[in-house]
Coordinates of C-alpha atoms and ligand atoms in Angstrom, one line a residue:
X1 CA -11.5 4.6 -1.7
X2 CA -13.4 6.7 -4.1
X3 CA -10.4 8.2 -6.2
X4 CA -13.3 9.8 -8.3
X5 CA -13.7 13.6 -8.5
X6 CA -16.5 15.1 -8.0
X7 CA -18.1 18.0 -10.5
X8 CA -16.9 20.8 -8.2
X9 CA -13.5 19.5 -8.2
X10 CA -13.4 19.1 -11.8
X11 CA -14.3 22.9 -12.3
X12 CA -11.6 23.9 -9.5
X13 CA -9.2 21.8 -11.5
X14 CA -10.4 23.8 -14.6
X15 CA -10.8 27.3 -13.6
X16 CA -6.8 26.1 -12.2
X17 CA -5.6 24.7 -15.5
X18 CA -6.8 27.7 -17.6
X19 CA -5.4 30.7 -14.6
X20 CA -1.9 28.6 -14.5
X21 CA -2.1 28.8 -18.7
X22 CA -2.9 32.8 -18.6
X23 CA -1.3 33.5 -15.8
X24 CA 1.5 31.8 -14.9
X25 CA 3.4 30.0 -17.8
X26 CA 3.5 32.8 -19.7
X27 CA 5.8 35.2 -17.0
X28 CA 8.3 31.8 -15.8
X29 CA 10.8 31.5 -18.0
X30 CA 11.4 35.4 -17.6
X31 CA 11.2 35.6 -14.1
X32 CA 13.1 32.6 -13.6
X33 CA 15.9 34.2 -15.9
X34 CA 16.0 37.3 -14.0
X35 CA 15.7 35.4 -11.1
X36 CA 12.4 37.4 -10.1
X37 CA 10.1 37.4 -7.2
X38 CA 6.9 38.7 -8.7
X39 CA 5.0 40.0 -6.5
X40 CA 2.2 41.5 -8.7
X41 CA 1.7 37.4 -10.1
X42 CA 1.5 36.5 -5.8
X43 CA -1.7 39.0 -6.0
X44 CA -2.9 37.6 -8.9
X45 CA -3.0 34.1 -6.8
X46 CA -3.8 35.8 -4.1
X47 CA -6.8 36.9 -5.6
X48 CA -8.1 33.5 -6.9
X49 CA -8.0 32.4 -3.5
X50 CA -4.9 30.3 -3.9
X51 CA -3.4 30.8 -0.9
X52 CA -5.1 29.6 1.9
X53 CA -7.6 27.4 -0.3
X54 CA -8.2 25.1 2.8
X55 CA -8.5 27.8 4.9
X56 CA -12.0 28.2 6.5
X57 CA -14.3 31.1 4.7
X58 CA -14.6 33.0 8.1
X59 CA -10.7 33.9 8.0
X60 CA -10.8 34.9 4.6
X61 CA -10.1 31.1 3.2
X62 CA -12.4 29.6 1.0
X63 CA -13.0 25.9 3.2
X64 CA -11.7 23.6 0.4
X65 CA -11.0 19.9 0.5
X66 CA -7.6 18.8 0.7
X67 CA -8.0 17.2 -2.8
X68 CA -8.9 20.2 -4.3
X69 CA -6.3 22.1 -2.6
X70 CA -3.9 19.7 -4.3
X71 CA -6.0 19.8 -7.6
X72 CA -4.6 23.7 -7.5
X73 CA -1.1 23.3 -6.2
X74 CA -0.7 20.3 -9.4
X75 CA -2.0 23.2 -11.7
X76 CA 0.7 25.9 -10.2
X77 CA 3.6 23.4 -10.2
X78 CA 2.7 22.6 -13.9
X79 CA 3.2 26.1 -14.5
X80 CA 6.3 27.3 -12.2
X81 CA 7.5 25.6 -9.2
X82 CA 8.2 29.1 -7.9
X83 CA 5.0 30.3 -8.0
X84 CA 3.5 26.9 -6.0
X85 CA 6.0 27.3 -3.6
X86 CA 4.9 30.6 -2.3
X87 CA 1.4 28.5 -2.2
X88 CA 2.9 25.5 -0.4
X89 CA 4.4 27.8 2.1
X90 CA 1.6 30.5 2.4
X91 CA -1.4 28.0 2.7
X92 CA 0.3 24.7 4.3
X93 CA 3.2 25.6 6.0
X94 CA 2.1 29.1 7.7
X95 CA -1.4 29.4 7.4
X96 CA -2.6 25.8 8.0
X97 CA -0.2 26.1 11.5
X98 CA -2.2 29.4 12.2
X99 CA -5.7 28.1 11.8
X100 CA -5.0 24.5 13.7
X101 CA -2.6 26.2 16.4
X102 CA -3.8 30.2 16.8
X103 CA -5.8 31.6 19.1
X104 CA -9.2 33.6 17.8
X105 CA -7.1 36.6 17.9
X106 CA -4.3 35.7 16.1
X107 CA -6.4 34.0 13.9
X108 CA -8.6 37.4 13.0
X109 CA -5.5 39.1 13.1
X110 CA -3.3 37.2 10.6
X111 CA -5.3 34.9 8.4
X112 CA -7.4 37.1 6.2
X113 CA -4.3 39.2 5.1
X114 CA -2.1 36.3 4.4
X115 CA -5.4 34.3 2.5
X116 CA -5.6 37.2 0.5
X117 CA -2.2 37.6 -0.5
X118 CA -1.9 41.2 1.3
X119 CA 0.6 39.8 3.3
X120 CA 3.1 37.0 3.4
X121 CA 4.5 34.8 5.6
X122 CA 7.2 32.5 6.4
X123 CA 8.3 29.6 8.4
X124 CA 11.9 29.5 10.6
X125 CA 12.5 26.3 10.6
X126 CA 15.7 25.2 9.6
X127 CA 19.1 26.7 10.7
X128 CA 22.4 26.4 9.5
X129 CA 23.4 23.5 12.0
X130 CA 20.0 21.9 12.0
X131 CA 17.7 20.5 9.5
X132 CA 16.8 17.3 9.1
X133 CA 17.6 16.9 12.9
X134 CA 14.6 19.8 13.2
X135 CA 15.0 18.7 17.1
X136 CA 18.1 19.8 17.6
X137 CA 17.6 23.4 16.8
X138 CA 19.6 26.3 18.7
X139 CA 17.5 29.3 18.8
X140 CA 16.8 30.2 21.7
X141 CA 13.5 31.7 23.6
X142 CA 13.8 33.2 27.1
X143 CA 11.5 34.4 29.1
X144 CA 11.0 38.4 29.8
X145 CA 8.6 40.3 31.9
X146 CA 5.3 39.6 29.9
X147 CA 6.7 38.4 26.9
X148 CA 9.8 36.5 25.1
X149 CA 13.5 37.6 23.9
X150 CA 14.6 35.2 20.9
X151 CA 17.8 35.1 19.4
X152 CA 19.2 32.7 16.8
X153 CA 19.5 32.0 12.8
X154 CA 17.3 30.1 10.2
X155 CA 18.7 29.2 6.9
X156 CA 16.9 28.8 3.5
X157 CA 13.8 30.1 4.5
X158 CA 11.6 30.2 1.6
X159 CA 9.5 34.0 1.7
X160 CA 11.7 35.0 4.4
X161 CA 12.4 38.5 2.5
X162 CA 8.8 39.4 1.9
X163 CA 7.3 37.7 4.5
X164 CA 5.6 40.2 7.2
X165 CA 5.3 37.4 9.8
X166 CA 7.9 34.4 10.5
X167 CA 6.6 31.5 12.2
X168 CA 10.0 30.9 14.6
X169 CA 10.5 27.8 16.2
X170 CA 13.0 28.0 19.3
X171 CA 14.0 26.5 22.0
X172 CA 12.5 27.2 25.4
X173 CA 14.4 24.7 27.5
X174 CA 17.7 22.6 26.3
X175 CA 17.1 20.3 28.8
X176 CA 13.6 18.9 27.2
X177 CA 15.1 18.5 23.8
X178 CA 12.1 18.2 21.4
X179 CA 9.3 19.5 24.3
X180 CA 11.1 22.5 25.1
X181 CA 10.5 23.8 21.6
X182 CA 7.7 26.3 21.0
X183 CA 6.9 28.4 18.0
X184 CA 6.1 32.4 17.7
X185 CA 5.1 34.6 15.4
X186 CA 7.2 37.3 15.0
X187 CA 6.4 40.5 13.0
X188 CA 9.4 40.9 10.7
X189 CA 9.6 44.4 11.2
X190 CA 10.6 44.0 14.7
X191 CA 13.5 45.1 16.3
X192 CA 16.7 42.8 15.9
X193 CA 14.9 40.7 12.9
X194 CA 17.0 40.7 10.0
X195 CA 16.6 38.7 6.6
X196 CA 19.3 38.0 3.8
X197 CA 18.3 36.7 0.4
X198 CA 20.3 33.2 -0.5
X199 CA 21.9 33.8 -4.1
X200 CA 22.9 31.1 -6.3
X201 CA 20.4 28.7 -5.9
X202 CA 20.5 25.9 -8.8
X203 CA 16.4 25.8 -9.3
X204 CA 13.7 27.7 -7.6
X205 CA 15.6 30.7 -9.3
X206 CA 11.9 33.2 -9.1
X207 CA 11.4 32.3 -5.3
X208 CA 12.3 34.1 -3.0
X209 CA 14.8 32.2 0.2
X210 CA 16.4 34.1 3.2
X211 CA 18.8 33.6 6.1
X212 CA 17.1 35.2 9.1
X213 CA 19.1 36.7 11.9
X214 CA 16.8 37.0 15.1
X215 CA 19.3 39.2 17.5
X216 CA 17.2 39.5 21.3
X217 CA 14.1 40.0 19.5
X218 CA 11.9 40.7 21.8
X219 CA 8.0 39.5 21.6
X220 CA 5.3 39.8 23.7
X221 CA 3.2 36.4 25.6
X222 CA 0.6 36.7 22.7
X223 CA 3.0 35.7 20.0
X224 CA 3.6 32.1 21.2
X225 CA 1.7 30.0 18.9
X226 CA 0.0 27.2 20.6
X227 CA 1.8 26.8 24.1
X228 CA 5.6 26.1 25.3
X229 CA 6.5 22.1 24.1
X230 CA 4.3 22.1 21.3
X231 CA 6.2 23.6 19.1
X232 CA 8.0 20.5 17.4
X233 CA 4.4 19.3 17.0
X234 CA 3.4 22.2 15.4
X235 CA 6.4 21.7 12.4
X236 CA 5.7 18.2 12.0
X237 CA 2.0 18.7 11.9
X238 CA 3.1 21.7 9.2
X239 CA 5.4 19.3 7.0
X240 CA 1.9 16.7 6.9
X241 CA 0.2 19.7 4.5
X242 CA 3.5 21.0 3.1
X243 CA 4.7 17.3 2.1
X244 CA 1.5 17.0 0.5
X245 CA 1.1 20.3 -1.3
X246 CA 5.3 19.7 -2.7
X247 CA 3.8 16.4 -4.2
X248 CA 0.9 17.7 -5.6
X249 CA 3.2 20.6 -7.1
X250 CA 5.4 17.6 -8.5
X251 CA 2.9 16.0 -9.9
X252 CA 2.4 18.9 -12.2
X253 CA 5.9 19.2 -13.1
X254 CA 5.3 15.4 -14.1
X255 CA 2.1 16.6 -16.3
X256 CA 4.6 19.1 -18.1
X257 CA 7.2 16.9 -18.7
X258 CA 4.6 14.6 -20.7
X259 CA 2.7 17.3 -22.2
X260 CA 5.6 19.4 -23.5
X261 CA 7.5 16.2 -24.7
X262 CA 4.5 14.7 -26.5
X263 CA 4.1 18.1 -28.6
X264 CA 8.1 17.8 -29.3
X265 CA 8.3 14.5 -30.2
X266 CA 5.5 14.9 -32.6
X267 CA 6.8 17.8 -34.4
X268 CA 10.4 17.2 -34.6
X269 CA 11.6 14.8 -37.8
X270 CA 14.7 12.9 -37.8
X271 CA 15.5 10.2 -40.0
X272 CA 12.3 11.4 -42.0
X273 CA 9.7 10.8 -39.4
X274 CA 8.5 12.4 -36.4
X275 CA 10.7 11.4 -33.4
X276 CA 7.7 10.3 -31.6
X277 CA 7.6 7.0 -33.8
X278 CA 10.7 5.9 -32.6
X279 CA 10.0 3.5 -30.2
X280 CA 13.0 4.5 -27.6
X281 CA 11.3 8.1 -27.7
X282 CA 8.2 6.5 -26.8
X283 CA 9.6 4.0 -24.1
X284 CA 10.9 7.7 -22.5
X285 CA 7.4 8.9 -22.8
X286 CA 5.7 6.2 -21.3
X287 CA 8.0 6.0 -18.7
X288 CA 6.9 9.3 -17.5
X289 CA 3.3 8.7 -17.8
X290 CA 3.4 6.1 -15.5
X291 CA 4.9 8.0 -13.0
X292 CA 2.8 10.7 -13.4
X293 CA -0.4 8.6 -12.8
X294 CA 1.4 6.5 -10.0
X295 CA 2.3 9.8 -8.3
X296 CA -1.0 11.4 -9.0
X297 CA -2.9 8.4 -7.5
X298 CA -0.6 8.8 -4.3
X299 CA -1.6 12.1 -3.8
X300 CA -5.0 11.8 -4.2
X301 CA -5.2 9.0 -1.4
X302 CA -3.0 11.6 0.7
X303 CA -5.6 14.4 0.4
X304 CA -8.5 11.8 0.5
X305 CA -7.3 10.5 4.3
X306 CA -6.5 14.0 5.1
X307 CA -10.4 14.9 3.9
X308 CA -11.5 12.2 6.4
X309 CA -9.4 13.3 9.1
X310 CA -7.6 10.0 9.1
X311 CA -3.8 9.3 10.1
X312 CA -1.4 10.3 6.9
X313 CA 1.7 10.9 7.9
X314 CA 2.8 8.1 6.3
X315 CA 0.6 8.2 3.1
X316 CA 2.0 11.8 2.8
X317 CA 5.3 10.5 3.2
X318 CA 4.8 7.9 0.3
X319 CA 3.8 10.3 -1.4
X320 CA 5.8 12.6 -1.5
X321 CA 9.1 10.7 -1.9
X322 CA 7.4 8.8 -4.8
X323 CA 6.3 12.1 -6.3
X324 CA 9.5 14.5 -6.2
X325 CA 11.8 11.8 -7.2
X326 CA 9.5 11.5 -10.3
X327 CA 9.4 15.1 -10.8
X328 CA 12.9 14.8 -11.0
X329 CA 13.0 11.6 -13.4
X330 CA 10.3 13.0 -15.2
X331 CA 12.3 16.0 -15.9
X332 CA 15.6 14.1 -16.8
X333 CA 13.7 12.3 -19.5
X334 CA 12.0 15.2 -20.9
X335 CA 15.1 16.9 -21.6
X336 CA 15.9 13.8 -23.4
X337 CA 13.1 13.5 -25.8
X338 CA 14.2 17.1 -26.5
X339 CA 17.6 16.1 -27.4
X340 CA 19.9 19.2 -27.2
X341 CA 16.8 22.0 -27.5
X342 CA 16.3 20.3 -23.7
X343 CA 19.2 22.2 -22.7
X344 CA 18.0 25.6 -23.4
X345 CA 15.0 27.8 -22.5
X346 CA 13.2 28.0 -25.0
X347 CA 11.1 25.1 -23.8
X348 CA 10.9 24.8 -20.3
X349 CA 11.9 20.9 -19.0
X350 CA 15.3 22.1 -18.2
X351 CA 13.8 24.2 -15.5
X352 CA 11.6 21.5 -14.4
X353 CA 14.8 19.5 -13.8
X354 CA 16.5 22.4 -11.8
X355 CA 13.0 23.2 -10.0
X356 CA 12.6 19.6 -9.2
X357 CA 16.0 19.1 -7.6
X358 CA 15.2 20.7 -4.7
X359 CA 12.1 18.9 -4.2
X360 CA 13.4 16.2 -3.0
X361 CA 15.5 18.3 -0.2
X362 CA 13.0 20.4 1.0
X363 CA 10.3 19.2 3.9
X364 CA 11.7 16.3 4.9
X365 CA 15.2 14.7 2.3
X366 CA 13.9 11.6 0.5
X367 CA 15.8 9.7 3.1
X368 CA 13.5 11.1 5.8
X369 CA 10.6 10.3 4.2
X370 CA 12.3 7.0 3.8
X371 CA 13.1 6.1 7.3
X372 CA 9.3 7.2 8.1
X373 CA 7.9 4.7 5.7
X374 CA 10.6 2.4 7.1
X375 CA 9.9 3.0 10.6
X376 CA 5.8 2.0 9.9
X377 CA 6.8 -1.0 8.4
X378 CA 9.3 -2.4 11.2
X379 CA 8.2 -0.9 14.4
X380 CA 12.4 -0.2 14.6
X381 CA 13.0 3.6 14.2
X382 CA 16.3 4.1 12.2
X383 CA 16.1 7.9 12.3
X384 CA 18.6 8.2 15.3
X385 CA 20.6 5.1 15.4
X386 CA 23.0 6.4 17.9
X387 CA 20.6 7.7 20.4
X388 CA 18.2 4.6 19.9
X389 CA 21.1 2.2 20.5
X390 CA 22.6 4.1 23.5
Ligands
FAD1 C1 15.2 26.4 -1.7 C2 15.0 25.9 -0.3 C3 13.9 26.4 0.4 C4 13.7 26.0 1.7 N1 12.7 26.5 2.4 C5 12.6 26.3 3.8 C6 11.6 27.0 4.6 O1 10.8 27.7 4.1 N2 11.6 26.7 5.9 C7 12.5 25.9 6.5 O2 12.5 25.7 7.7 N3 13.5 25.2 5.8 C8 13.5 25.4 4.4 N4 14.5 24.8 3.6 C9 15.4 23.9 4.3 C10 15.2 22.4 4.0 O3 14.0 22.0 4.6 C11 16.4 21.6 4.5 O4 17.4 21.9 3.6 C12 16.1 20.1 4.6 O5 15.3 19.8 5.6 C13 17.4 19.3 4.8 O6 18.2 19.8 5.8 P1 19.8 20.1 5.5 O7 19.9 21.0 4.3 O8 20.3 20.7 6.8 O9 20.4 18.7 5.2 P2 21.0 17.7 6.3 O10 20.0 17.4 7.4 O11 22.3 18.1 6.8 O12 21.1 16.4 5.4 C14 22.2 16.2 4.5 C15 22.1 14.7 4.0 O13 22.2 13.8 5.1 C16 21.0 13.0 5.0 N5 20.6 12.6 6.4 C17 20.4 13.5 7.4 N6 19.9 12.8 8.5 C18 19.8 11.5 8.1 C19 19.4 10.3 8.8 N7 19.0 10.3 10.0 N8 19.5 9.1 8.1 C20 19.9 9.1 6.8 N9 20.3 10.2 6.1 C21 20.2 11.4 6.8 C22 20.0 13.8 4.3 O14 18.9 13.0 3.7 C23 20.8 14.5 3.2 O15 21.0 13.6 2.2 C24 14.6 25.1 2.3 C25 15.7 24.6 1.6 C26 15.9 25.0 0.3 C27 17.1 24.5 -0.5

């Protein structure tokens, strides 16, 4: 495996570093204090092409590789994990579904406005009785003259107040479980759609998360995305590109963590010296780099196999476990080397903590990622214990 980049990726990661640096760093510790969706910095994103990177050119994409899609996301997560989750969601979870699932029409009629920014979307995943048992969901989708009535709730749906179409997923047919499930995309401004921004959140304080109410809305045959059963396919082949892009986000949380400590624990004296030549500061340093690197390098094979259109799921998986749990342990020891200035805002690791946290909750809990790694290793699938033993 070539882990090299090549000299277009190294100017995507440039142009990247330098937007994120001018662009983004400098609005996230005010948005994050006022708790801010900023919209005019999703344009500015937008307009770099940031959010549909792998998207093909002819719907307004600009046909990336997947490791230069996570190249970017690093760069947006070093800056604000906010900000790279409207990416993740935009490009991976909503766009990436579109492109593999649509049809030419809903393609054309979706994709350039959501690559560009001009519009967002969202996807309905999770509801307040279901998550990490995504099969189990209770919306349901019934069948009308020429079209579909859903009704049902999501729950932490990330865009879902902005977003001008929601990817639903609902269920077409209890009786199928898992292949009755089918995903639409509903125009948010339809009748009976209602969203509620989620207040409170620990992290993630400058991105935007919604409880949706869908009450008989009422959708014509055209909306389905994909056909009736695929549906749970559809999410899971959504979380392969979303897992990936939350990794590569974390991995640029990790590159802050180092970055911003370094500069601290070279300028602050204690004792006489710089803290930086104690050696327990630099154990804490070191600690992080290797995580960094270990969680970079995990990535980059994830986007490499995706590149070569070869199975990932697990890779991702790895990935992505090993990367937001270092995100968060990267974090943790940053505000460390920053003794108590950590626990303020004037430097930003004790939002990379907080943004971190949720990391590992979001697309699949650590412990899901776990029992897929686990499940590849044994052949024994420990995900449903109950049902497998019954
Ligand atoms: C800020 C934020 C944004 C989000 N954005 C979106 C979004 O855009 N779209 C969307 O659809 N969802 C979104 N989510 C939801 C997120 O994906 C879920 O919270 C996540 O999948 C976990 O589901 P849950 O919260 O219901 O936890 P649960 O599934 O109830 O899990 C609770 C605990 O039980 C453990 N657990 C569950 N099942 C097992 C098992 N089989 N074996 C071992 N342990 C298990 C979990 O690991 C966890 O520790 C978001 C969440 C947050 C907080």
């Amino acid at each position: 495996m070539d882990l090299d980049l090549s000299d277009e990726q190294r100017l995507i990661q440039e142009t990247a570093r330098e937007f994120v640096d001018r662009e983004v760093v400098p609005r996230a510790r005010d948005n994050d204090r006022a708790a801010r969706f900023d919209l005019e910095l999703v344009g500015r994103i937008g307009g770099m092409g940031y959010l549909g990177a792998p998207v093909a050119e002819e719907y307004g994409g600009r046909s990336l590789d997947y490791v230069s899609y996570g190249l970017i996301v690093e760069q947006i997560g070093r800056g604000d994990s906010s900000a790279r989750t409207v990416v993740s969601v935009q490009t991976s979870l909503v766009c990436g579904s579109i492109e593999r699932w649509g049809s030419e029409e809903q393609k054309q009629r979706w994709l350039p406005r959501l690559c560009s920014g001009d519009a967002l979307g969202c996807f309905g995943l999770t509801e307040p009785d279901t998550g990490s048992d995504a099969a189990a969901l209770r919306t349901r989708a019934e069948r009308t003259d020429g079209g579909w009535r859903i009704s049902g709730q999501k729950m932490f749906i990330s865009l879902g107040n902005h977003a001008e179409v929601a990817l639903v997923f609902a269920q077409t047919d209890p009786s199928e479980k898992h292949r009755g499930i089918a995903c639409f995309l509903v125009p948010t401004d339809s009748a009976g759609f209602t969203s509620q921004e989620i207040h409170g959140k620990l992290g993630l304080r400058a991105s935007d998360t919604a409880s949706l109410a869908l009450d008989g809305v009422e959708v014509p045959d055209d909306a389905l995305l994909g056909s009736v059963g695929e549906g749970f396919k559809i999410a899971m082949t959504a979380l392969d590109s979303g897992r990936y892009s939350v990794a590569a986000g974390c991995v640029g949380i990790c590159d802050g963590c180092v970055e911003a400590s370094v500069a601290y624990a070279k300028d602050r004296r204690q004792f006489g010296v710089p803290i930086a030549s104690f050696q327990l500061v630099q154990e804490m340093i070191a600690e992080m780099v290797v995580k960094r690197d270990a969680a970079r390098l995990l990535v980059r094979r994830a986007g490499i196999l995706k590149d070569q259109g070869a199975p990932n799921t697990v890779e991702t998986s790895i990935a992505k476990l090993y990367a937001t749990e270092a995100a968060v342990d990267c974090a943790n020891l940053a505000i460390q080397v920053h003794g108590g200035s950590g626990y303020v805002d004037d430097y930003p690791v004790e939002r990379y903590l907080r943004d971190a946290r949720v990391t590992t909750l979001y697309e699949g809990t650590s412990q899901i990622q776990k029992l897929i790694i686990g499940r590849e290793a044994t052949g024994i699938d420990a995900m449903t214990p109950l049902r497998a033993g019954s």
